[in-house]
Coordinates of C-alpha atoms in Angstrom, one line a residue:
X13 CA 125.7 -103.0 58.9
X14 CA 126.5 -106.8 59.9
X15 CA 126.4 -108.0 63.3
X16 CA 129.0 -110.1 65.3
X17 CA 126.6 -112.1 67.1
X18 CA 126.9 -115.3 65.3
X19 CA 129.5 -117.8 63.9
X20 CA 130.1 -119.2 60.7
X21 CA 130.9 -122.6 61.3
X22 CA 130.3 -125.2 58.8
X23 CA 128.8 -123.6 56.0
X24 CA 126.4 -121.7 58.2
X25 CA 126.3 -119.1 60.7
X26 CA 125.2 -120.6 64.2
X27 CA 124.8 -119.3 67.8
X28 CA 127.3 -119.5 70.2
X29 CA 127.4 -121.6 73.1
X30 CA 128.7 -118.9 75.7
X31 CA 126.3 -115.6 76.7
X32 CA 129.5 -113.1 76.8
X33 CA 129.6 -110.2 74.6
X34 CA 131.4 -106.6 74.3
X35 CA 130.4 -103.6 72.6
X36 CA 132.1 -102.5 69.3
X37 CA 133.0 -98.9 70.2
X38 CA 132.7 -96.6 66.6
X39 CA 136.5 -94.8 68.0
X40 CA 135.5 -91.6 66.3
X41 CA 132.2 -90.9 68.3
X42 CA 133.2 -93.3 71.3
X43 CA 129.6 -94.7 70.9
X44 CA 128.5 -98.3 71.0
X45 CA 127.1 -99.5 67.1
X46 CA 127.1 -103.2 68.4
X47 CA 127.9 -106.3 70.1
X48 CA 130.4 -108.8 69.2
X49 CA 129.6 -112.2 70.9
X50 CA 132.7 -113.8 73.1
X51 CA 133.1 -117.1 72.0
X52 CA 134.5 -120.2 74.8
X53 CA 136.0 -123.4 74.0
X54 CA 133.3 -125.6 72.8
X55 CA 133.0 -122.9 69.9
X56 CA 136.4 -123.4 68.9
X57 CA 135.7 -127.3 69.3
X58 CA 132.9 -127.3 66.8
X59 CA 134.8 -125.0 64.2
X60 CA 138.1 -127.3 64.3
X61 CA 135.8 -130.2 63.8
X62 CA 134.3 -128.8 61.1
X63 CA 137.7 -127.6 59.6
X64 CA 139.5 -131.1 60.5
X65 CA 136.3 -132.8 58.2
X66 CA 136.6 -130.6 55.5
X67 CA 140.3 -131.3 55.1
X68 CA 139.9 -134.5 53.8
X69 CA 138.1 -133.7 50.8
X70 CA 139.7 -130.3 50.1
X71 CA 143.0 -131.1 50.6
X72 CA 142.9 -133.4 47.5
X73 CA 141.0 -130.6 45.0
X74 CA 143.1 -129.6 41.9
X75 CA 145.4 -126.5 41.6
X76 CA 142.6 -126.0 38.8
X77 CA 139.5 -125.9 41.5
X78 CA 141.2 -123.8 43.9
X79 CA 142.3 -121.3 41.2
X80 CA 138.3 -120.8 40.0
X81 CA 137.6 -120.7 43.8
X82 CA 139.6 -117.6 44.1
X83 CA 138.5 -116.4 41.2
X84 CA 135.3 -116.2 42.4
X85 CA 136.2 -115.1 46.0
X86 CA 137.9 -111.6 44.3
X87 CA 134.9 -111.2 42.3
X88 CA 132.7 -111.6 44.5
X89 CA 135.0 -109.7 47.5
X90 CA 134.9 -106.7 45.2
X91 CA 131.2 -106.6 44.7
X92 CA 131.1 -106.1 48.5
X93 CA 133.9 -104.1 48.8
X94 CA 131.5 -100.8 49.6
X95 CA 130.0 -103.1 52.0
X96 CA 133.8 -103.9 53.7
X97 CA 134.8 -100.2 53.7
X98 CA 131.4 -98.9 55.6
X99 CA 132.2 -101.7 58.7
X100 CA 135.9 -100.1 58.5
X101 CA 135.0 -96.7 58.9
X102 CA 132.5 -97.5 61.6
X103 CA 134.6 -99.9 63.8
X104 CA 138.1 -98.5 63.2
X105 CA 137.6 -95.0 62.2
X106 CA 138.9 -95.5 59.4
X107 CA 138.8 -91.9 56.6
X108 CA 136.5 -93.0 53.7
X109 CA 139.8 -92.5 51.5
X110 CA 141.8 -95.0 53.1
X111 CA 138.6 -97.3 53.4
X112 CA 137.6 -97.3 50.1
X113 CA 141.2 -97.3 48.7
X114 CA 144.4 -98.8 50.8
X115 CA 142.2 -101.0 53.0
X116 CA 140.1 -102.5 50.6
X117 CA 142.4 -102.7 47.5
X118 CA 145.5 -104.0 50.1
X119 CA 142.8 -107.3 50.6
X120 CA 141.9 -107.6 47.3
X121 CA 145.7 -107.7 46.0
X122 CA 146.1 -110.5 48.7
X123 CA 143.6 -112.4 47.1
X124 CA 145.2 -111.6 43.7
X125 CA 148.6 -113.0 44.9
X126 CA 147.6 -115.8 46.4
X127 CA 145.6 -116.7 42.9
X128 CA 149.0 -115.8 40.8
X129 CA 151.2 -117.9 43.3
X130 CA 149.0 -121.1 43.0
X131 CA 149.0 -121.0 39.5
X132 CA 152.6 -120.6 39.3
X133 CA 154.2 -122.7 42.3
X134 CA 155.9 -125.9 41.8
X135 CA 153.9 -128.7 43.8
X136 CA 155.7 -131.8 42.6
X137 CA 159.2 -132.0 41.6
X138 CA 161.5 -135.0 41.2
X139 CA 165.5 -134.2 42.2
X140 CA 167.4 -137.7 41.3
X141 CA 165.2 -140.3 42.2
X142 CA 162.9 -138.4 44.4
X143 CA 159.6 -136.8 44.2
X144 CA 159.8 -133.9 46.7
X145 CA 155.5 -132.8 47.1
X146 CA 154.5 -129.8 48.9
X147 CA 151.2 -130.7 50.9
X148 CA 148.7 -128.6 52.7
X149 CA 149.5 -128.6 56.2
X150 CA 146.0 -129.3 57.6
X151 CA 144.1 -127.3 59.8
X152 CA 145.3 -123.7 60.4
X153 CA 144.0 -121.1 63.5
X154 CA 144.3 -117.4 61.6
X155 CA 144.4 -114.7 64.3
X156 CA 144.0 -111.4 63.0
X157 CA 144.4 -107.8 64.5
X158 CA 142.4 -104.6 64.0
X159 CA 144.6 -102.6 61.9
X160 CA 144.6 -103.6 58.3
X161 CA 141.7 -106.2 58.6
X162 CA 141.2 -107.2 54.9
X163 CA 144.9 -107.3 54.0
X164 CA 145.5 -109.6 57.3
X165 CA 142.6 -111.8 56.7
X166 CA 143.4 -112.1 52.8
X167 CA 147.0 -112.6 53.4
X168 CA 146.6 -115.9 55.9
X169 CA 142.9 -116.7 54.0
X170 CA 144.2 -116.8 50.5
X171 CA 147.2 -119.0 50.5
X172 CA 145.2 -121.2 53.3
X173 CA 142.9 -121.9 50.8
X174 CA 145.5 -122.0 47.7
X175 CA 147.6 -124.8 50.0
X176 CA 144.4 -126.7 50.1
X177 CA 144.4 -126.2 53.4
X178 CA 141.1 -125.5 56.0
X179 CA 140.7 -123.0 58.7
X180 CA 139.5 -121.2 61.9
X181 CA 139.6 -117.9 61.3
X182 CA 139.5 -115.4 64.9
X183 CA 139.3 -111.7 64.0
X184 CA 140.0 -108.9 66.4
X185 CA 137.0 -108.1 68.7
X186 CA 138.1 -104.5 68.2
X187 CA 136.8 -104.4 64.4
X188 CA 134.7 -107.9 63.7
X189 CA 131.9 -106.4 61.7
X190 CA 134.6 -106.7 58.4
X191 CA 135.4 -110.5 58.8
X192 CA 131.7 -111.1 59.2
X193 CA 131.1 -109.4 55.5
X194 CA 134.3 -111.3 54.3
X195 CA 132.8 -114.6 55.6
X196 CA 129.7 -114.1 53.1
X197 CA 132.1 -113.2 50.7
X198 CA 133.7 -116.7 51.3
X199 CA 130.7 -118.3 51.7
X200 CA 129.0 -116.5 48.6
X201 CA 131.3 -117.7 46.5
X202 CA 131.2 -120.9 46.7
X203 CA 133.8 -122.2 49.7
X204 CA 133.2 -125.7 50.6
X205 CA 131.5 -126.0 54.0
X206 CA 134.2 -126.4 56.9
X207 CA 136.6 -125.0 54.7
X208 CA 136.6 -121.4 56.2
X209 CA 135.4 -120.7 60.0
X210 CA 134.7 -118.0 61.8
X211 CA 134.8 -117.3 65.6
X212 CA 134.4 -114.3 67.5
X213 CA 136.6 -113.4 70.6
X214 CA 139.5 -112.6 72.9
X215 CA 143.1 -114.0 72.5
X216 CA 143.3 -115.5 76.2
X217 CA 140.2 -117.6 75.4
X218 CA 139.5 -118.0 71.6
X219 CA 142.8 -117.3 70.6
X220 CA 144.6 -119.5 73.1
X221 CA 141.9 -122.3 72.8
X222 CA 142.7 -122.3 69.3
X223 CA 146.5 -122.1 70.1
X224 CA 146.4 -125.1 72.2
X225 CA 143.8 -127.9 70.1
X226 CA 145.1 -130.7 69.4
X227 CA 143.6 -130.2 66.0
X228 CA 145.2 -127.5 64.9
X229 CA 148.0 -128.1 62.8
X230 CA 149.1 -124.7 62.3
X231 CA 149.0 -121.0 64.0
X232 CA 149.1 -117.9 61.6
X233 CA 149.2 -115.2 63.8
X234 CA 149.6 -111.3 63.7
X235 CA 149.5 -109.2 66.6
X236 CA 151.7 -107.7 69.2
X237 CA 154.9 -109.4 70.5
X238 CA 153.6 -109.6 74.0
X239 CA 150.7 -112.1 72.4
X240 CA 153.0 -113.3 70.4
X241 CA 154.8 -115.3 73.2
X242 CA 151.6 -116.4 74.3
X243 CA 150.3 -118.3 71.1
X244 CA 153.8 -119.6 70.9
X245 CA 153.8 -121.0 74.7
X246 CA 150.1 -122.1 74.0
X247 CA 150.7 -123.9 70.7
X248 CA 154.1 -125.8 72.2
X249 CA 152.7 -128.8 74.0
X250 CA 151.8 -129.9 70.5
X251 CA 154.3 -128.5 68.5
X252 CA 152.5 -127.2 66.3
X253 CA 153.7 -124.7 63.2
X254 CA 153.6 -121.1 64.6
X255 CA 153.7 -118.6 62.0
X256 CA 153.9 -115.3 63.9
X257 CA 154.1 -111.6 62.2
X258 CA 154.4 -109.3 65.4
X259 CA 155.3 -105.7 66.8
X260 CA 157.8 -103.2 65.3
X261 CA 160.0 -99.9 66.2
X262 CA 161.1 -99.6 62.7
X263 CA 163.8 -97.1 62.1
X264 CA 164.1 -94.4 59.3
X265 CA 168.0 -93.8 58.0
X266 CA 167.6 -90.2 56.3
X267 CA 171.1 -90.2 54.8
X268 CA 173.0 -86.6 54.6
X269 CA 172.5 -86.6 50.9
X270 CA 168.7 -87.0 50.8
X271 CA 166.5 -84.2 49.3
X272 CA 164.8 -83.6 52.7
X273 CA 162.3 -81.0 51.1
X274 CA 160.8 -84.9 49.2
X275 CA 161.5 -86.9 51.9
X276 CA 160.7 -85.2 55.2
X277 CA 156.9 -85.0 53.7
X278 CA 156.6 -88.7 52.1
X279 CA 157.8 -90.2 55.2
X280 CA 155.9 -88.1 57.6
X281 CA 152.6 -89.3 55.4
X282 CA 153.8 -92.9 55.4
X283 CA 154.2 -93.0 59.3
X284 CA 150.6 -91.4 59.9
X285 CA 148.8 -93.2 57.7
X286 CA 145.9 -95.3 59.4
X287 CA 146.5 -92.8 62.2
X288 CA 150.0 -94.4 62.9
X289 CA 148.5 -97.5 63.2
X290 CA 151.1 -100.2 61.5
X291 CA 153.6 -102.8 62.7
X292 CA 156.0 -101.4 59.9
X293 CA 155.6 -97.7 60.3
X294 CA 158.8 -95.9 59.8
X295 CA 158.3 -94.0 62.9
X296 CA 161.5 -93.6 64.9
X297 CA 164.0 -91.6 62.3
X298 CA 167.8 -91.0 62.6
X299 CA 168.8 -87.8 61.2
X300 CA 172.9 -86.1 60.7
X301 CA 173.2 -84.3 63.3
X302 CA 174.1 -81.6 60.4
X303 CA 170.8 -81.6 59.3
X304 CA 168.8 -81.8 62.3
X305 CA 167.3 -77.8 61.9
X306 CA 165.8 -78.4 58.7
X307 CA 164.4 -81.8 59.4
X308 CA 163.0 -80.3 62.4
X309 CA 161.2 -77.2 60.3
X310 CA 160.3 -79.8 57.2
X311 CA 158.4 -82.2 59.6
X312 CA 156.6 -79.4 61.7
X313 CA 155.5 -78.1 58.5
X314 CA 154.4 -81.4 57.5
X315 CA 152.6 -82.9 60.7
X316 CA 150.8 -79.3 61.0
X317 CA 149.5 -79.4 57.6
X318 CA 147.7 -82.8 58.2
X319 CA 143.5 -82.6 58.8
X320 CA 142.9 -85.0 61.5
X321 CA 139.3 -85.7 62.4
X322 CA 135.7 -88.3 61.1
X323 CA 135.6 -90.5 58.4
X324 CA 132.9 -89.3 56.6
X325 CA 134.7 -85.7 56.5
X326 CA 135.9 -84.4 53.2
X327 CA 139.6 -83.8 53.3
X328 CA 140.1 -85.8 56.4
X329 CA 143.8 -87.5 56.2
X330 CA 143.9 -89.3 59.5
X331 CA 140.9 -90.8 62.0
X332 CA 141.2 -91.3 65.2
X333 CA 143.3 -94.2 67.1
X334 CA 140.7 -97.8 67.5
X335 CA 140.2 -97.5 71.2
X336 CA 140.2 -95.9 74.7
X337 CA 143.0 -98.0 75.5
X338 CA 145.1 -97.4 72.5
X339 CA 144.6 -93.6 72.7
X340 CA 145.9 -93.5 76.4
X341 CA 149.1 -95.8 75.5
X342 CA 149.8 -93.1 73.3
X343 CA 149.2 -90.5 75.5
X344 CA 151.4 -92.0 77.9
X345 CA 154.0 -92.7 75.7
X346 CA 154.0 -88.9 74.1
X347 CA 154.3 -87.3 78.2
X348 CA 156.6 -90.3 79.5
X349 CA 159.1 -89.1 76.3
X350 CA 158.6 -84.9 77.9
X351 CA 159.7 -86.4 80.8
X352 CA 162.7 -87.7 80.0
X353 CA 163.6 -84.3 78.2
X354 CA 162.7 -85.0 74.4
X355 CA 161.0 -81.4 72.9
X356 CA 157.5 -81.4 71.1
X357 CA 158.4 -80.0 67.5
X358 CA 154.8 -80.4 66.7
X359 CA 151.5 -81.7 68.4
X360 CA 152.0 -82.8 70.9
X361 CA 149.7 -84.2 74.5
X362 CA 146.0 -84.2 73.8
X363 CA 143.1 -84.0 71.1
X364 CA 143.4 -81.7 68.4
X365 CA 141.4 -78.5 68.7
X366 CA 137.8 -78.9 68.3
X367 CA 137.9 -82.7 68.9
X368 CA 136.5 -83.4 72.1
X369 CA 135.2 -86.3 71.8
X370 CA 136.6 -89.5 69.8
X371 CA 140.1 -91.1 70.0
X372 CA 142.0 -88.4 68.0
X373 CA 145.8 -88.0 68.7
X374 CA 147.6 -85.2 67.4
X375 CA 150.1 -85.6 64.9
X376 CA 153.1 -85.2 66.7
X377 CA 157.2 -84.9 66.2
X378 CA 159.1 -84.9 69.0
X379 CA 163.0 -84.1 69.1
X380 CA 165.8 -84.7 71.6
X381 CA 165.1 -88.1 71.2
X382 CA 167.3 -90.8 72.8
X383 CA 167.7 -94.3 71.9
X384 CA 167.2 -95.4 75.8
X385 CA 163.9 -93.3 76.1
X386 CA 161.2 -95.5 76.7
X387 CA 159.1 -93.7 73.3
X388 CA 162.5 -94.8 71.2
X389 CA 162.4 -98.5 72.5
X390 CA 158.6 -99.2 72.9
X391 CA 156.0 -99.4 69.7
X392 CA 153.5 -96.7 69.6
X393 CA 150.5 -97.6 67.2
X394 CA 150.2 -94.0 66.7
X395 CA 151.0 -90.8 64.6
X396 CA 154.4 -89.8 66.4
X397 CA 157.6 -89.9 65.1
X398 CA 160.6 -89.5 67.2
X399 CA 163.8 -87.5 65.9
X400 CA 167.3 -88.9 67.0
X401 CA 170.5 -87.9 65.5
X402 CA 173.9 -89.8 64.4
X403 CA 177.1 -88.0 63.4
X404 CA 178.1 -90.7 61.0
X405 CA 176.8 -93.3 58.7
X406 CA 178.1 -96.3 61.3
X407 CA 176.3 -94.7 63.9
X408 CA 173.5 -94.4 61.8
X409 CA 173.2 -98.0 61.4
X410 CA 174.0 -99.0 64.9
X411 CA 170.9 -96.8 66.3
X412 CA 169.0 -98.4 63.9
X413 CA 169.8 -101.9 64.2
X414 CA 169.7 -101.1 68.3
X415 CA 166.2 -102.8 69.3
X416 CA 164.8 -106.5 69.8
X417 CA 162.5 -105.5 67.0
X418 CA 163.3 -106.2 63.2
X419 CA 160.3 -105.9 60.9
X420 CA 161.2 -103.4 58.7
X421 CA 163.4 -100.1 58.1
X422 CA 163.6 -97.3 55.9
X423 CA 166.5 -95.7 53.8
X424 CA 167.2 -92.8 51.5
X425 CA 169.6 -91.1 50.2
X426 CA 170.3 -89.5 46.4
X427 CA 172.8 -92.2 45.3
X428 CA 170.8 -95.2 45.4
X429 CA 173.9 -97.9 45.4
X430 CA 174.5 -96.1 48.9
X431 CA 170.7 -96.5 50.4
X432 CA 171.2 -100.3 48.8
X433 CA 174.5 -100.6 51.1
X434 CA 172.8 -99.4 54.3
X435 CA 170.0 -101.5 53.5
X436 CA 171.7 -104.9 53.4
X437 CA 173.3 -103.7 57.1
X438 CA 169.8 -103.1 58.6
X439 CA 169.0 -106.4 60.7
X440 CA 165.1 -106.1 59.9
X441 CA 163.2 -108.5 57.2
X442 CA 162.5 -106.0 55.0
X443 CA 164.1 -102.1 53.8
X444 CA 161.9 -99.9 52.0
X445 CA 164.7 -97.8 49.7
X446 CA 163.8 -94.3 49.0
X447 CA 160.3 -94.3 49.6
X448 CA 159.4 -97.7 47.9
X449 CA 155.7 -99.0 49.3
X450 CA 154.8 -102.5 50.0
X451 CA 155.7 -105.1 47.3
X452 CA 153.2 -108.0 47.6
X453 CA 155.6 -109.9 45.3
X454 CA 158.4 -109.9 48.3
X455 CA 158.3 -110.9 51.9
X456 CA 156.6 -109.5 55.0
X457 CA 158.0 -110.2 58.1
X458 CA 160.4 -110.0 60.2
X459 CA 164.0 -110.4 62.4
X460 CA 164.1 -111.4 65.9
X461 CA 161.1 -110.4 68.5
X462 CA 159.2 -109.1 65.4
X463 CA 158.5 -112.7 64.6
X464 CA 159.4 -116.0 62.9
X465 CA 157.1 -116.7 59.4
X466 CA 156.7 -114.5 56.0
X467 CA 153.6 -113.7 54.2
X468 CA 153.0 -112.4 50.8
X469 CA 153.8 -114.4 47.2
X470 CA 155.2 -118.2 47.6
X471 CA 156.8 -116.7 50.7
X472 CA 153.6 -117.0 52.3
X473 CA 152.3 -119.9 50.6
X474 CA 154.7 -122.3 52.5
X475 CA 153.7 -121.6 55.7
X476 CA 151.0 -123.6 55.1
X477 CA 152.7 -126.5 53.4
X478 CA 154.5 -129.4 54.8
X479 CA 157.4 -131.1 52.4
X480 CA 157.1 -134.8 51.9
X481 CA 160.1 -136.7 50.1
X482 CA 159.1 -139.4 48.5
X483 CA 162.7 -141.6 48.1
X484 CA 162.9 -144.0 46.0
X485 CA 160.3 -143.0 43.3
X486 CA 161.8 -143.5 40.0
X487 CA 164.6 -145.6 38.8

């Protein structure tokens, strides 16, 4: 297993200047396997400097050189990828399955994109007598959450290095021991020194240190809303590019023509997946009032069947949630919703039986659902879904559309032409149309307090380019 207790700065991996650490909590045991060190300011210094030298050299390398570089990075990222998965299912919990499968193949088809992008995006062009050049940016701060570690990392790392740009990279503190194995993957493959940094620690200090230099060019950022606003506030004074890819309370439109027995089942897996754990999950679904009793039936049937419980357990769908903190949220969240009269149609408060210790939520459904309740307005991180109903298609959309979020939302119905048409009402940046996954080809991100940037394909690459016209160049 690595350790946390170093940064890569540089080209090489270096103590910190602070004494700070925390222990990295294994969620499914609730025992300590580590320490991940704390960086301060004077860390963040150093790797900006490093970064900010290294820019003027990489940021003039060939299309053709960053191409073989990433090349190399998903050749050698897959010869570690056993290596990646093991950190996963000891920091996050993660099931061996979704480990060794979504987690690590959703990084490596980061890497993959960004490679196809570069080779195909349009640097130069000339429109009448002007050259119009996309440049890399300069120096971007990645911040990176806990839950889908690789395909974060890959999906700000990738097109970083495909825009020619350099970095500071500051992982989650939750689940660091993954970014320290994808920093020797970077670093066995050949990245130039300064070109990728690493620094341990917490948002207020790392993250808003790295928010704040006067350095930084750019902010990638992914995390909750609530962080969000404080990277922003951080990065204004220099106004710097903020990319941000935040919370979401994304809503499921299960149209009155849907084959439920297909749907209720694929959705209810999609939701729990990573224990609930996504900014996108599909969790808070909108039902005809019509069809509410067999919904109901359908997702008990579903949520009971699911085998909740260690990674290393055969058969094991879900782990448990990443921390103390993010099991109580949930906790409270599930008993705050009792309160305010919704109806547990399956799971419900607590552990699942025979699960005393570890983080483990219950897969739970709960009905009676309002769109005021606080479970209906506030993201869970968790695997719950929340039942509400709408007597007509309009209703349906203005329940959905009815929240400061707007990453994502969810539609099906047997005529697809009518799931398209409820799709392009949905006020979220992007619809997932009858059970369609993740397209790294399109655009992740999102409307309104869900954030302001896309990742993913060229979408992502031009976060991290500026656009220089240069007037006048030919006759």
């Amino acid at each position: 297993m690595p350790n946390a207790d170093r940064f890569y700065i540089g080209g090489e991996w270096v103590a910190p200047t602070t004494t700070g650490t925390t222990a990295i909590v294994d969620p499914s045991t609730e025992q300590e396997i580590g320490r991940v060190a704390l960086g301060g300011t004077a860390d963040v210094d150093r790797a900006v400097a490093a970064a900010r030298t290294a820019f003027e050299s990489f940021s003039e390398t060939t299309v053709a050189e960053r191409a073989t570089l990433l090349e190399r990075i998903i050749e050698v990222y897959q010869a570690r990828s056993g290596d990646i998965a093991d950190a996963l299912m000891a920091e996050m919990g993660a099931p061996a399955g979704l480990a060794r499968t979504a987690q690590i193949g959703a990084g490596l088809g980061q890497f993959a994109s960004a490679l196809d992008t570069l080779k195909n995006f349009t640097f130069e062009e000339t429109r009448g007598t002007t050259r119009i050049r996309h440049e890399p940016i300069g120096v971007c701060g990645l911040i990176t959450p806990w839950n889908w570690p690789p395909l974060l990392i890959a999906a700000k790392v990738g097109p970083a290095l495909a825009a020619g740009c350099t970095m500071v990279l500051k992982p989650s503190e939750l689940a660091p021991l993954n970014a320290a194995v994808i920093a020797e993957v970077l670093h066995e493959a050949g990245v130039p020194a300064g070109v990728f940094n690493l620094v341990h620690g917490d948002g207020p200090t790392v993250g808003g240190a790295l928010a704040a230099h006067p350095d930084v060019d750019m902010i990638s950022f992914t995390g909750s809303t609530r962080a969000g606003v404080e990277v922003a506030r951080n990065a204004a004074p220099t106004v710097k590019r903020v990319a941000q890819e935040l919370g979401g309370k994304s809503a499921n439109i299960i149209l009155d023509d849907a084959d439920l027995a297909t749907v209720v089942p694929r959705d209810m897996g999609d939701v729990v997946a990573n224990s609930g754990q996504s900014c996108n999950a599909g969790s808070r679904w909108l039902v005809p009032e019509s069809k509410l009793s067999e919904v109901v039936a359908l997702a008990k049937a579903a949520a009971d069947a699911i085998v909740v419980g260690p990674p290393t357990r055969d058969g094991v769908a879900i782990g448990p949630v990443v921390s103390q903190a993010a099991y109580d949220k949930v906790q409270r969240l599930i008993t705050g919703a009792l309160e305010e009269g919704a109806t547990v149609v399956a799971g419900g408060p607590g552990r699942p039986d025979g699960l005393d210790t570890g983080y483990y939520v219950r897969p739970t459904v709960l009905a009676g659902v309002t769109n005021d309740m606080q479970i209906a307005r506030e993201e869970i991180f968790g695997p719950v879904i929340t039942i509400l109903t709408y007597r007509d298609e309009d209703e349906a959309v203005r329940l959905a559309n009815d929240t400061v979020y707007g990453l994502a939302g969810f539609v099906s119905s047997a005529d697809p032409e009518r799931a398209r048409a409820v799709a392009r009402r949905m006020r979220t940046g992007m619809v997932h149309v009858n059970g369609a996954g993740l397209d790294f080809a399109g655009a992740f991100g999102g409307y309104k307090q869900s954030g302001n940037g896309r990742e993913y394909a060229d979408f992502g690459l031009r976060e991290f380019l500026e656009v220089k016209s240069v007037f006048g160049y030919s006759a």
